[in-house]
PDB file of C-alpha atoms and ligand atoms in Angstrom:
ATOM      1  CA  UNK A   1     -12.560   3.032 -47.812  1.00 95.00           C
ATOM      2  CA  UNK A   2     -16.411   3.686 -48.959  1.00 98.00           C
ATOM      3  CA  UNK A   3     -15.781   7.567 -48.829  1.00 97.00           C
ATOM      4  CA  UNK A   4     -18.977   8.884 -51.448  1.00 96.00           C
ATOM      5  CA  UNK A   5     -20.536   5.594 -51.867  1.00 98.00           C
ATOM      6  CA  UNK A   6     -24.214   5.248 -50.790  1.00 98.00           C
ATOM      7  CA  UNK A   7     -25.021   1.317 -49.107  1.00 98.00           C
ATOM      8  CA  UNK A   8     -28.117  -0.218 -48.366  1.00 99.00           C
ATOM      9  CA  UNK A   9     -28.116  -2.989 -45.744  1.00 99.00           C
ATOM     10  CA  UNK A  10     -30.977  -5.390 -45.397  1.00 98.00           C
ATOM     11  CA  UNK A  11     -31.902  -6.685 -41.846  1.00 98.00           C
ATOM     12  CA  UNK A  12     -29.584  -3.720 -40.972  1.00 98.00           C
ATOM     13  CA  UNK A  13     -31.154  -3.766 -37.640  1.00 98.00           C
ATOM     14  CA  UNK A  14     -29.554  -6.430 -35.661  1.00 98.00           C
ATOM     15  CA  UNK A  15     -25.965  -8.589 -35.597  1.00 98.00           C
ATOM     16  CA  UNK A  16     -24.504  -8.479 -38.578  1.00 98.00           C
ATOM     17  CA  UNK A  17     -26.327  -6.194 -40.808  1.00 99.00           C
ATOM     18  CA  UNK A  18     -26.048  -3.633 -37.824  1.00 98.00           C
ATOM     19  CA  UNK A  19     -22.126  -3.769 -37.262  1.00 99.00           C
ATOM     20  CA  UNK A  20     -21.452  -3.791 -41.217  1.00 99.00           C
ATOM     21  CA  UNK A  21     -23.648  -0.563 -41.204  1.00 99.00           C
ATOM     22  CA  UNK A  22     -21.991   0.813 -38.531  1.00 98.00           C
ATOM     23  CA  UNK A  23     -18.858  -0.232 -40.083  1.00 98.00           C
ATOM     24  CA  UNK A  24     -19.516   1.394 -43.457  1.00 98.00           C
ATOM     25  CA  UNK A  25     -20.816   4.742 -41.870  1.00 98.00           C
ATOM     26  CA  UNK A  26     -17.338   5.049 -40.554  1.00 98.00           C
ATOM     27  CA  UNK A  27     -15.847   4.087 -43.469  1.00 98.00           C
ATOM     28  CA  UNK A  28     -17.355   7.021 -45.239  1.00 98.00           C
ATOM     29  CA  UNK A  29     -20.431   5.455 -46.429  1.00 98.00           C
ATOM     30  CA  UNK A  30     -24.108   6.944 -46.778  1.00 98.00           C
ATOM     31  CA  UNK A  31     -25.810   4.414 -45.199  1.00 98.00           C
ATOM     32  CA  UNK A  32     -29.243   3.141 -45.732  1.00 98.00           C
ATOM     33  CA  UNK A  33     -30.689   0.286 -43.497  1.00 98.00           C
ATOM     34  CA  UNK A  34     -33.696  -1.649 -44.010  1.00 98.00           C
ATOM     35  CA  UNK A  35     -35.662  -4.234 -41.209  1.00 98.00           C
ATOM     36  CA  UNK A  36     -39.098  -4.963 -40.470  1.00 98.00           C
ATOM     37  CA  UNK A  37     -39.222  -3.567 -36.691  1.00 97.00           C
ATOM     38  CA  UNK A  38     -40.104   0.522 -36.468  1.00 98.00           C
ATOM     39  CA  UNK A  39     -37.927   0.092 -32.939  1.00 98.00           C
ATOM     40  CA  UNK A  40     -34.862  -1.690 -33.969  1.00 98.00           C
ATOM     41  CA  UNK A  41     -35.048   0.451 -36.747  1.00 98.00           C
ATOM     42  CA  UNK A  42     -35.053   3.716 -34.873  1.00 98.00           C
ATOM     43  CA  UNK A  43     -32.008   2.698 -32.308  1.00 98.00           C
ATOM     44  CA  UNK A  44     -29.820   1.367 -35.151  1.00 98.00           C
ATOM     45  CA  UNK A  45     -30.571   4.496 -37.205  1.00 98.00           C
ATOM     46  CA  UNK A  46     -29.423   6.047 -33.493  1.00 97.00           C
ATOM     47  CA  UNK A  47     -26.398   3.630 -32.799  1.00 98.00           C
ATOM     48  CA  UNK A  48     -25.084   3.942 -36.931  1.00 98.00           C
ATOM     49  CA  UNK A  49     -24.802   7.888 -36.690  1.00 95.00           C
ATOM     50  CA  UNK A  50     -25.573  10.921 -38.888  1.00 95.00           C
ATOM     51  CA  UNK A  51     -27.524  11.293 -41.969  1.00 94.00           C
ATOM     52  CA  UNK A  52     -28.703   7.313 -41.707  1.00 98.00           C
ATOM     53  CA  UNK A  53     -32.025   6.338 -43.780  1.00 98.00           C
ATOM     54  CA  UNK A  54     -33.947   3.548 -42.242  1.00 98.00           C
ATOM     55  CA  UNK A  55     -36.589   2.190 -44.149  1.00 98.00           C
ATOM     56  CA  UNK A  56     -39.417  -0.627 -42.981  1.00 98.00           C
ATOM     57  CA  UNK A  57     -39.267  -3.389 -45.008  1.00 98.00           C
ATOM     58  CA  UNK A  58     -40.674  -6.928 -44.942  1.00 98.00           C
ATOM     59  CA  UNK A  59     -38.209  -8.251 -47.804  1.00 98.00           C
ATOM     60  CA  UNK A  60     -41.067 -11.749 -48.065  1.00 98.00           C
ATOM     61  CA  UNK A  61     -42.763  -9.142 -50.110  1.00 98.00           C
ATOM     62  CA  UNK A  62     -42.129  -7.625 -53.355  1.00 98.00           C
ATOM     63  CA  UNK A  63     -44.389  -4.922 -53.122  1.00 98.00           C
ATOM     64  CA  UNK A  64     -42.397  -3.839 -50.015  1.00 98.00           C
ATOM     65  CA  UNK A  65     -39.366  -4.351 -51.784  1.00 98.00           C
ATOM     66  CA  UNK A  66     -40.416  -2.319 -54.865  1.00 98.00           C
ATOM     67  CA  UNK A  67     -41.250   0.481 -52.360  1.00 98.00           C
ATOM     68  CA  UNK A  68     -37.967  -0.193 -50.848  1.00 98.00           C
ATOM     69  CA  UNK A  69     -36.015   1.021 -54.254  1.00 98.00           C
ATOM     70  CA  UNK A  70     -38.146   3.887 -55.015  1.00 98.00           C
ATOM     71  CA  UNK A  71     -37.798   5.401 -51.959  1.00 98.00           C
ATOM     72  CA  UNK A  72     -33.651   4.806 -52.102  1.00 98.00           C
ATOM     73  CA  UNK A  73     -34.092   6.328 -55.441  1.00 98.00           C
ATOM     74  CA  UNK A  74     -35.932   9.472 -54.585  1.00 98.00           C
ATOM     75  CA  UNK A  75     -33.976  10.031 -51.348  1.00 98.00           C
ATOM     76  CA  UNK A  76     -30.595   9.010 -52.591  1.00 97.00           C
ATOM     77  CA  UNK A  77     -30.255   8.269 -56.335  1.00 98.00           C
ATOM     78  CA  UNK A  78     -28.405   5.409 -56.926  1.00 98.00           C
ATOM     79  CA  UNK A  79     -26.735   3.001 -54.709  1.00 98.00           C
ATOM     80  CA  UNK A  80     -22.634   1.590 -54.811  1.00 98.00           C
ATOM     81  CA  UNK A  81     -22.960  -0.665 -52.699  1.00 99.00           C
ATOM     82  CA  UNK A  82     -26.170  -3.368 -51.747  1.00 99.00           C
ATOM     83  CA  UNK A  83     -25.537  -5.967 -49.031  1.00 99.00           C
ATOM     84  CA  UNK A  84     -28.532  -8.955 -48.989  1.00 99.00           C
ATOM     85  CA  UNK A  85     -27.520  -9.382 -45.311  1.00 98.00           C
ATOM     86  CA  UNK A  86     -31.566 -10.252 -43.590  1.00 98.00           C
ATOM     87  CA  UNK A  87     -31.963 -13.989 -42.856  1.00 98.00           C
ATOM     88  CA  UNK A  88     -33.134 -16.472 -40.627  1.00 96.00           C
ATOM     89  CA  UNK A  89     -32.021 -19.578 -38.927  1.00 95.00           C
ATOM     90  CA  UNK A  90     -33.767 -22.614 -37.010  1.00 91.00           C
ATOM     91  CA  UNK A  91     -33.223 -25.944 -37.633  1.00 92.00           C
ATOM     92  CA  UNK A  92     -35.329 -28.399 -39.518  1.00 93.00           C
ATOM     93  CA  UNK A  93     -35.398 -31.833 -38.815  1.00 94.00           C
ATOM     94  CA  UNK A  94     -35.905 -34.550 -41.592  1.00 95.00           C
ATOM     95  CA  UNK A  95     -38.908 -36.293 -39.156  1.00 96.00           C
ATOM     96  CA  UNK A  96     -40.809 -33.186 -37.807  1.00 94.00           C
ATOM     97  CA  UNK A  97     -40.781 -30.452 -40.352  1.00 95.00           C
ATOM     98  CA  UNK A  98     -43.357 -28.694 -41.333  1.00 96.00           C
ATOM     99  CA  UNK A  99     -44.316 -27.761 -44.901  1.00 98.00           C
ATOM    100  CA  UNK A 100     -44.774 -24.156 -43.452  1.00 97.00           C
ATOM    101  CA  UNK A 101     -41.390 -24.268 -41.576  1.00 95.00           C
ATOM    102  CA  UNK A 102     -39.519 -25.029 -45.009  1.00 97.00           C
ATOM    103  CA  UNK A 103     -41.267 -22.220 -47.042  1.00 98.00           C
ATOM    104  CA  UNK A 104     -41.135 -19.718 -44.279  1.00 97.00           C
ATOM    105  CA  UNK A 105     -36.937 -20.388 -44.001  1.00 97.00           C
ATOM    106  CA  UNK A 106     -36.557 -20.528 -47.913  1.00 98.00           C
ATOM    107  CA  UNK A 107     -38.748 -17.834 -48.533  1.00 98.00           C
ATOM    108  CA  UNK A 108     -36.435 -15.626 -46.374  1.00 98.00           C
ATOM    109  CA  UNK A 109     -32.924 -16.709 -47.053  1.00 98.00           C
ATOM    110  CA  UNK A 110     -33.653 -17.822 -50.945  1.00 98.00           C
ATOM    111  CA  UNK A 111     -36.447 -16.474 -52.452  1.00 98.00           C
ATOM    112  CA  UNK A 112     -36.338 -12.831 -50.423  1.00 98.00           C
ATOM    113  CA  UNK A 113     -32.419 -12.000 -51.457  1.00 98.00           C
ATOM    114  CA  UNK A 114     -33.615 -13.014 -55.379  1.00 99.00           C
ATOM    115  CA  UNK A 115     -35.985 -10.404 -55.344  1.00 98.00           C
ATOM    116  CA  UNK A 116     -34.354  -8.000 -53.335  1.00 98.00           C
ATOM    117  CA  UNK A 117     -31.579  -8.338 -55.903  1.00 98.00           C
ATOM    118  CA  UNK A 118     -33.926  -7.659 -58.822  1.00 98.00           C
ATOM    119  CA  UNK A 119     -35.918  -4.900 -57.260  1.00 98.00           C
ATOM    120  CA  UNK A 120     -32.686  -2.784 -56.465  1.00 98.00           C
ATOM    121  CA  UNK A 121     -31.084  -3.557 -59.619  1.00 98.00           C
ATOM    122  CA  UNK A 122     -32.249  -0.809 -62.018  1.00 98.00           C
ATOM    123  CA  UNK A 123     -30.406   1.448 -58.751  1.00 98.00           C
ATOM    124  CA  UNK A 124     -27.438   0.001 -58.701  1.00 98.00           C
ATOM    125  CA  UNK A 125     -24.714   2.446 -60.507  1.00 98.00           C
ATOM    126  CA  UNK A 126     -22.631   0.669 -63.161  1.00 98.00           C
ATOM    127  CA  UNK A 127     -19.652  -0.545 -61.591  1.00 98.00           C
ATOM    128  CA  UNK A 128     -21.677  -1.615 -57.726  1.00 98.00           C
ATOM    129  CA  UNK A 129     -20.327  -4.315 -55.284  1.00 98.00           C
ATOM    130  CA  UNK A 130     -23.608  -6.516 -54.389  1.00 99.00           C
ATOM    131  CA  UNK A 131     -22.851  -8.927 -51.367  1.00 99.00           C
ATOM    132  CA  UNK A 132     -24.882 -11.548 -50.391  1.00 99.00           C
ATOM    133  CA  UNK A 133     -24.838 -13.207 -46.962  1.00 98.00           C
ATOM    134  CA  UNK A 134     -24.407 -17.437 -46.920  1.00 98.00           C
ATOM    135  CA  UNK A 135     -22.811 -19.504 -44.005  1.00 98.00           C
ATOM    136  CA  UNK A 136     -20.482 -22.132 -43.222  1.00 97.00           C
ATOM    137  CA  UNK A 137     -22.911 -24.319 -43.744  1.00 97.00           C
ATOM    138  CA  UNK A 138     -23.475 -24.184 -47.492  1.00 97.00           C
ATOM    139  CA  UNK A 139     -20.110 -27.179 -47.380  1.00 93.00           C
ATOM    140  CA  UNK A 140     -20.691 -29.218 -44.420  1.00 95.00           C
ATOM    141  CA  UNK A 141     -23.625 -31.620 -42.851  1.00 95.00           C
ATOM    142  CA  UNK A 142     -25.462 -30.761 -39.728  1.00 93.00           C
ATOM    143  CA  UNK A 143     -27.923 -32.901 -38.734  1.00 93.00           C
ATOM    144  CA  UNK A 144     -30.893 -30.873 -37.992  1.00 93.00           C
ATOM    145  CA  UNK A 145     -29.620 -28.057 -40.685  1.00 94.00           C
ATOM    146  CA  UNK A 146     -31.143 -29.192 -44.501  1.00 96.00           C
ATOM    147  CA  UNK A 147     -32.999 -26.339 -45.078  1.00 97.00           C
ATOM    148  CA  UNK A 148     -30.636 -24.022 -43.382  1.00 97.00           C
ATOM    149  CA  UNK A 149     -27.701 -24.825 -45.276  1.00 98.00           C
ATOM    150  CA  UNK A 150     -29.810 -25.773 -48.813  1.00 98.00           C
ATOM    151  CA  UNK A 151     -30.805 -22.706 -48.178  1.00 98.00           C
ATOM    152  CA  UNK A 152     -27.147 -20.823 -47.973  1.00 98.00           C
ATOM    153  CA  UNK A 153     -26.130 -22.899 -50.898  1.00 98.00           C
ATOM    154  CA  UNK A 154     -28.586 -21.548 -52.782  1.00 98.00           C
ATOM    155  CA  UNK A 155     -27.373 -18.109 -52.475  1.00 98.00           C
ATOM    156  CA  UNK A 156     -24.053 -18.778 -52.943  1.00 98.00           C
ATOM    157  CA  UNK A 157     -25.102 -20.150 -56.005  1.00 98.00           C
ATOM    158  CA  UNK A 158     -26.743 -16.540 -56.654  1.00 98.00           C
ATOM    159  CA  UNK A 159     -23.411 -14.697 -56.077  1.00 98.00           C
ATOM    160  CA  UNK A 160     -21.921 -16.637 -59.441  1.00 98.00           C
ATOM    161  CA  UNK A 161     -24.888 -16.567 -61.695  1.00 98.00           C
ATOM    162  CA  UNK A 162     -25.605 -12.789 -61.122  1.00 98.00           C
ATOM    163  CA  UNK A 163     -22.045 -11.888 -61.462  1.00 98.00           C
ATOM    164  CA  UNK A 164     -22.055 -13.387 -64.699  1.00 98.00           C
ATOM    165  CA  UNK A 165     -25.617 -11.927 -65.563  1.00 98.00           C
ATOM    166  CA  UNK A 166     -24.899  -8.731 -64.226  1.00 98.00           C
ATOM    167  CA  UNK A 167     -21.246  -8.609 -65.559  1.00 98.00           C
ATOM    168  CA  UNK A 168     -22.247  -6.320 -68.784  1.00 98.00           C
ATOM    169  CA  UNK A 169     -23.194  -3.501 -66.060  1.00 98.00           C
ATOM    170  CA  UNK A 170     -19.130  -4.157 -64.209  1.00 98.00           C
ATOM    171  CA  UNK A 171     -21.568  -5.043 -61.080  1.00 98.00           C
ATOM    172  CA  UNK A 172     -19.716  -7.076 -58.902  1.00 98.00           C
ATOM    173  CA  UNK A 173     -21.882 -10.037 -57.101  1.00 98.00           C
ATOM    174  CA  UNK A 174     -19.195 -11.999 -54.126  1.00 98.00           C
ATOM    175  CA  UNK A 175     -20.431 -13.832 -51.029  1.00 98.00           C
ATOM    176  CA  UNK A 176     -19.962 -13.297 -47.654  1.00 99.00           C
ATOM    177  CA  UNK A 177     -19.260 -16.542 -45.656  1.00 98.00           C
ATOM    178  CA  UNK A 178     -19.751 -16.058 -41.872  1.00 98.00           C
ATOM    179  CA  UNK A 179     -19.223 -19.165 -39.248  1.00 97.00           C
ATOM    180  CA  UNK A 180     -21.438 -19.107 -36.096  1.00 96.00           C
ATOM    181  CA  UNK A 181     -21.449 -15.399 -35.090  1.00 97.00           C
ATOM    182  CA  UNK A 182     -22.182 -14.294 -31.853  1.00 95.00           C
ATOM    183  CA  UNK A 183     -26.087 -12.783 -32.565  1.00 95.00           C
ATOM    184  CA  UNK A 184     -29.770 -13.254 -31.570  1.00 92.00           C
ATOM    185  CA  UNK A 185     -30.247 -15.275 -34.657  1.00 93.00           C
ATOM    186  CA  UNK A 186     -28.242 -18.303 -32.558  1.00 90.00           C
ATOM    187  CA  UNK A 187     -31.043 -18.471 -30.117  1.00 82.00           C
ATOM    188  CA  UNK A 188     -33.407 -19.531 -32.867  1.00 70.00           C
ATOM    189  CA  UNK A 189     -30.666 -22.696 -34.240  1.00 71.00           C
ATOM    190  CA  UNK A 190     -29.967 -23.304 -30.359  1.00 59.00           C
ATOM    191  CA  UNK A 191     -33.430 -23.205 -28.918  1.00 59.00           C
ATOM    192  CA  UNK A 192     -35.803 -24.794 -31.326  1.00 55.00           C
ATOM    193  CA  UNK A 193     -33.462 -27.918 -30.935  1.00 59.00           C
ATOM    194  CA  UNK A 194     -34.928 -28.395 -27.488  1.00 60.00           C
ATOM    195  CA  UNK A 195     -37.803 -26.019 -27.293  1.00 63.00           C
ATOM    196  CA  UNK A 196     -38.132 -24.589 -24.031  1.00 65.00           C
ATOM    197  CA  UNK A 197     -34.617 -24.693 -22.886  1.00 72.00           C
ATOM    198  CA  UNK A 198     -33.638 -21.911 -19.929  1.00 80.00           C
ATOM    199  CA  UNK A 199     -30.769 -19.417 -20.633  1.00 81.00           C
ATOM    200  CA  UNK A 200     -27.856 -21.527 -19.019  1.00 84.00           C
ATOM    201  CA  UNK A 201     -28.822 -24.698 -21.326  1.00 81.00           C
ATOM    202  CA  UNK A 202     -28.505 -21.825 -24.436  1.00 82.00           C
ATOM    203  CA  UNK A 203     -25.564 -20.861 -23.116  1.00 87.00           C
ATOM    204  CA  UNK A 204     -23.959 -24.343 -22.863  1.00 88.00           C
ATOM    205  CA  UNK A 205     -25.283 -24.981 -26.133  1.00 85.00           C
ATOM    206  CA  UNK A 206     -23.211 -21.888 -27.421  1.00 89.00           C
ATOM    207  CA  UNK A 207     -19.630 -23.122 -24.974  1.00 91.00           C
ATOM    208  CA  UNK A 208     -20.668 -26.533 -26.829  1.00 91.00           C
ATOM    209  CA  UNK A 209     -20.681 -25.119 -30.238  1.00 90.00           C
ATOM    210  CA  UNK A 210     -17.391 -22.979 -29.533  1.00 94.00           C
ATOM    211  CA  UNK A 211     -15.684 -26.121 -28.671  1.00 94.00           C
ATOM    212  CA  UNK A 212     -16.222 -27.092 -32.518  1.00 92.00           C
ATOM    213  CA  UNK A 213     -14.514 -24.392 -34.026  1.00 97.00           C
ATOM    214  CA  UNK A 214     -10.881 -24.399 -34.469  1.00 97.00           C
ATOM    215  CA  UNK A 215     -10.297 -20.617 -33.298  1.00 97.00           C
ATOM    216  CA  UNK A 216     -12.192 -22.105 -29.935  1.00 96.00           C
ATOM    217  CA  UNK A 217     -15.044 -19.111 -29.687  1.00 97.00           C
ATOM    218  CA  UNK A 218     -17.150 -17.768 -31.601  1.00 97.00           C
ATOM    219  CA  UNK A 219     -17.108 -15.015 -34.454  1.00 98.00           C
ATOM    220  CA  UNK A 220     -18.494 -11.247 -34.063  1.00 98.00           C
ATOM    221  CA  UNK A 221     -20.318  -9.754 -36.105  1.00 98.00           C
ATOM    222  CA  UNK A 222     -17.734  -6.734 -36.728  1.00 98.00           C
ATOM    223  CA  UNK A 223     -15.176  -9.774 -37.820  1.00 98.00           C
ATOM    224  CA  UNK A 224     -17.570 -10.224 -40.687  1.00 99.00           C
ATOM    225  CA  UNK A 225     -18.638  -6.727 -41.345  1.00 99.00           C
ATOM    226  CA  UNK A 226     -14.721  -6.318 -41.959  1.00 98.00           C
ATOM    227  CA  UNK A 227     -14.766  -8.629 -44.660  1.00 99.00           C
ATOM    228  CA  UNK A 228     -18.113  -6.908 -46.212  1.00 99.00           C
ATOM    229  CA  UNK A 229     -16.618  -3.690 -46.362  1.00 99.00           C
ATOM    230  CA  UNK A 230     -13.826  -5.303 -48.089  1.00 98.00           C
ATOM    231  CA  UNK A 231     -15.730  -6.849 -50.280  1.00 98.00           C
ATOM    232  CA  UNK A 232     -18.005  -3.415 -51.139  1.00 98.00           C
ATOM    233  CA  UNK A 233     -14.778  -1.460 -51.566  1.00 98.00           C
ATOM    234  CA  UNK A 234     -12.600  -1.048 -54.660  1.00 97.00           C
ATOM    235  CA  UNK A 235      -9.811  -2.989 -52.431  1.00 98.00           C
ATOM    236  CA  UNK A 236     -11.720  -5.965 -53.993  1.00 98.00           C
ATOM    237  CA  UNK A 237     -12.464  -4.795 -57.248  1.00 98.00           C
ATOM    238  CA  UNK A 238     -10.915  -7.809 -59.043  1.00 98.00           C
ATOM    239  CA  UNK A 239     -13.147 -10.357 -57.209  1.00 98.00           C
ATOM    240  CA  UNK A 240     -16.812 -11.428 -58.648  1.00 97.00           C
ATOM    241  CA  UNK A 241     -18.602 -14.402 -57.731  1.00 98.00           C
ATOM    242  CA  UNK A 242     -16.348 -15.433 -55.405  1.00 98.00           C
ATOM    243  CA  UNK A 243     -16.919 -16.727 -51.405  1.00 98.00           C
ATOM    244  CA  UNK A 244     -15.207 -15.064 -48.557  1.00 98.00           C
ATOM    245  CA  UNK A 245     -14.981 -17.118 -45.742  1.00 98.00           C
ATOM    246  CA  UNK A 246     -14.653 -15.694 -42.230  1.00 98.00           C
ATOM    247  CA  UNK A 247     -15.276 -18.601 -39.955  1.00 98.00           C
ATOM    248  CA  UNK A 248     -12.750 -19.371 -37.127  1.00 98.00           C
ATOM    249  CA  UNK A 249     -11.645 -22.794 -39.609  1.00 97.00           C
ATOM    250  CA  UNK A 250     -14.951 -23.853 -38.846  1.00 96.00           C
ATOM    251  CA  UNK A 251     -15.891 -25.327 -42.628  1.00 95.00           C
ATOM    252  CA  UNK A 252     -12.193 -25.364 -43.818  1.00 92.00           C
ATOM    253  CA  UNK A 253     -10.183 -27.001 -41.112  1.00 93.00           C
TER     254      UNK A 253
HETATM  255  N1  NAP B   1     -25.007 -15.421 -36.774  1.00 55.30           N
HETATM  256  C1  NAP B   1     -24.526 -16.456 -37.439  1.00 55.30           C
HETATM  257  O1  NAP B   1     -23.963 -17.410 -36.840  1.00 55.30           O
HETATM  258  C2  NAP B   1     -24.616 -16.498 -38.949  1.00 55.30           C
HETATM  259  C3  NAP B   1     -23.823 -17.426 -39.644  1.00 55.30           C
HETATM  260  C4  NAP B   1     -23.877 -17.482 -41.009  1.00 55.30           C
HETATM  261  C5  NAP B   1     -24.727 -16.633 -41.715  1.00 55.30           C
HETATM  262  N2  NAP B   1     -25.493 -15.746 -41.030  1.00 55.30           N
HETATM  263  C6  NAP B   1     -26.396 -14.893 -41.800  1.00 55.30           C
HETATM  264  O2  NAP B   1     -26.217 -13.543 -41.467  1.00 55.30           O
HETATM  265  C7  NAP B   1     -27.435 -12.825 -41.740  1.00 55.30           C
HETATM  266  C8  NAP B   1     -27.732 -11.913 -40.563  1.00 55.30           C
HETATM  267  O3  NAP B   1     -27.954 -12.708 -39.428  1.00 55.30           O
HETATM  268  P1  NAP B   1     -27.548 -12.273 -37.936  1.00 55.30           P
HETATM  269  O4  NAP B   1     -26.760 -13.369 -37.375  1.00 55.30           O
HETATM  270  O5  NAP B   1     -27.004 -10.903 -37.930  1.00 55.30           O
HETATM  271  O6  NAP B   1     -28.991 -12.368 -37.233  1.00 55.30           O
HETATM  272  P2  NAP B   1     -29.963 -11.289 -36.564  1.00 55.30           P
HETATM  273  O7  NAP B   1     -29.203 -10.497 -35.566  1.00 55.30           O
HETATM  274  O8  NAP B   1     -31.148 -12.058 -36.132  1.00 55.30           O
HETATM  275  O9  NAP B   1     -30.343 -10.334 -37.774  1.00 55.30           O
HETATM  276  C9  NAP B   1     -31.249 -10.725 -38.770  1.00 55.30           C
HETATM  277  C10 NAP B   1     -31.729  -9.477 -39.488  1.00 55.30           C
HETATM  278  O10 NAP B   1     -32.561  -9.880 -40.593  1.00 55.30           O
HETATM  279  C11 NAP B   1     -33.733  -9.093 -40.565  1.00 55.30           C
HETATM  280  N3  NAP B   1     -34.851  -9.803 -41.170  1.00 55.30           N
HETATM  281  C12 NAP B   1     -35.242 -11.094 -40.962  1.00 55.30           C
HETATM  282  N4  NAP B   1     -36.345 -11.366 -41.673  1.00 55.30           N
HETATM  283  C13 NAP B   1     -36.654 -10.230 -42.350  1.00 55.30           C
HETATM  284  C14 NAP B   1     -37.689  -9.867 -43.247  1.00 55.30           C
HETATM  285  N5  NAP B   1     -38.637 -10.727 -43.619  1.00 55.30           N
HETATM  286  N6  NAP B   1     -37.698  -8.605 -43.742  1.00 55.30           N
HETATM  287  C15 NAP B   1     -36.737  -7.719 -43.385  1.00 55.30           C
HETATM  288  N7  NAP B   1     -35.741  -7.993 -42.539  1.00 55.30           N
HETATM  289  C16 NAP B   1     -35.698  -9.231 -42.020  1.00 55.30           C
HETATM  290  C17 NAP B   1     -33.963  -8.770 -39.086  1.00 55.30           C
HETATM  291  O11 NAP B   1     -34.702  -7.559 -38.972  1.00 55.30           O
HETATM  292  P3  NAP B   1     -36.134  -7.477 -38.216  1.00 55.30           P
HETATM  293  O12 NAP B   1     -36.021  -8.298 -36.986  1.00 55.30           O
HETATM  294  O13 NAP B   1     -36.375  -6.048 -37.988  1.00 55.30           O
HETATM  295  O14 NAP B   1     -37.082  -8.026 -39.192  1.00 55.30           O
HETATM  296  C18 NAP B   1     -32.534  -8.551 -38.602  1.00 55.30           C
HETATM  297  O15 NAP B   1     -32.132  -7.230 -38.832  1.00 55.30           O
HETATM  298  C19 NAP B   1     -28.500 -13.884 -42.021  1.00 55.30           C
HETATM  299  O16 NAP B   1     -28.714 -13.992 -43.415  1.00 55.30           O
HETATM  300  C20 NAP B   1     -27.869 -15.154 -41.489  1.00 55.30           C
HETATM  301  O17 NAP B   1     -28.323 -16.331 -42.128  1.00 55.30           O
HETATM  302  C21 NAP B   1     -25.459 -15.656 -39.659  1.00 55.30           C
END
């Protein structure tokens, strides 16, 4: 489905970002991943297979994201294919957040895919599928979640406004819609709820969460890198701006 295209993943390291790599590597892809950890990045590169860059990259800053493209652009040329998969999730709590806490989550899942967007844009061959990564929770209220899901808004937000900016290029921009997804990211939304909780609390927090999603358990990550490659491959080439949601019912139902 990708066969010839070259894809850069960001936080291509871990969960998502690492089964959509995979995925795309067996789809044909040249794959490049990107993630802040020299380890994670050396076992995905390891777990993805052959002829896999992976580049160490903090994308909070720009200079590291300017490096980022020129060294996809002298190893690789141009890119097809760009999904803004890194994130972050905790909750924030109207009463006890922190002004620190805020920036650090909107800096990451706002801010970060903005300027990853405009760093690798002069890369991007005419005619590219850019995904971005939201959540369920861009539609719904959580308690706890304001920041979180202001935060996926926000880039969902992104996927219309650079499809229609980036339109004169035939760059596609679409969003990815996940609903909780079996990865380590959970433990930060389930454990900084009650801080200090043991393993089986997490894991009744997770049977808990299950219980609220119409398919009754929770996603995996290939489920969503399924819809990513989808969304990277001509298969979709009539979609821009659009949301693709992959979430057990969880926000529709
Ligand atoms: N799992 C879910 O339930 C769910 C639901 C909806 C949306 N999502 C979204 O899916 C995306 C991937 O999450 P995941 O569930 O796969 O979590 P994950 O397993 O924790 O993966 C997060 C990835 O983001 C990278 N990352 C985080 N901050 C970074 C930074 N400053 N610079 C570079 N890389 C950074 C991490 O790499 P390093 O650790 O190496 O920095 C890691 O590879 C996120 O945007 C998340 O919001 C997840």
């Amino acid at each position: 489905m990708l066969k010839g295209k070259t894809a850069l993943v960001t936080g291509g390291t871990s969960g998502i970002g690492l089964a959509t790599a995979k995925l795309m590597h067996a789809n044909g892809a040249r794959v490049v991943i990107a993630g802040r950890e020299p380890s994670k990045l050396e076992s995905a590169r390891m777990e993805i297979g052959d002829n896999v860059i992976a580049l160490e990259v903090d994308v909070l800053s720009r200079a590291s994201l300017t490096k980022m493209a020129s060294e996809i652009k002298q190893a690789v040329g141009q890119l097809d294919v760009f999904f803004a998969n890194a994130g972050v999730a905790y909750v924030t709590p109207l009463a006890t957040t922190t002004e620190d806490a805020y920036d650090a989550l909107m800096d990451t899942n706002v801010k970060s895919v903005f300027f990853s967007l405009q760093a690798v844009e002069p890369i991007l061959r005419e005619g590219a599928s850019v995904i971005l990564n939201t959540a369920w929770l861009n539609q719904v209220g959580v308690p706890g979640r304001a920041a979180l899901s202001a935060s996926k808004a926000a880039v969902r937000s992104f996927s219309r406004t650079f499809s229609a900016e980036l339109l004169p290029r035939r760059i596609r921009v679409n969003a990815v819609s996940p609903g909780l997804i079996d990865t380590p990211i959970l433990r930060g939304v389930g454990q900084s709820e009650h801080p200090g909780q043991t393993e089986g609390e997490f894991k009744e927090y997770l049977a808990g969460a299950a219980k609220l999603i119409p398919f009754g358990r929770l996603g995996r990550p290939d489920e969503i890198a399924e819809a990513v490659v989808f969304l990277a491959s001509d298969a979709s080439g009539y979609m821009l701006g659009s949301e693709l949601v992959v979430d057990g019912g969880l926000s529709e139902l």
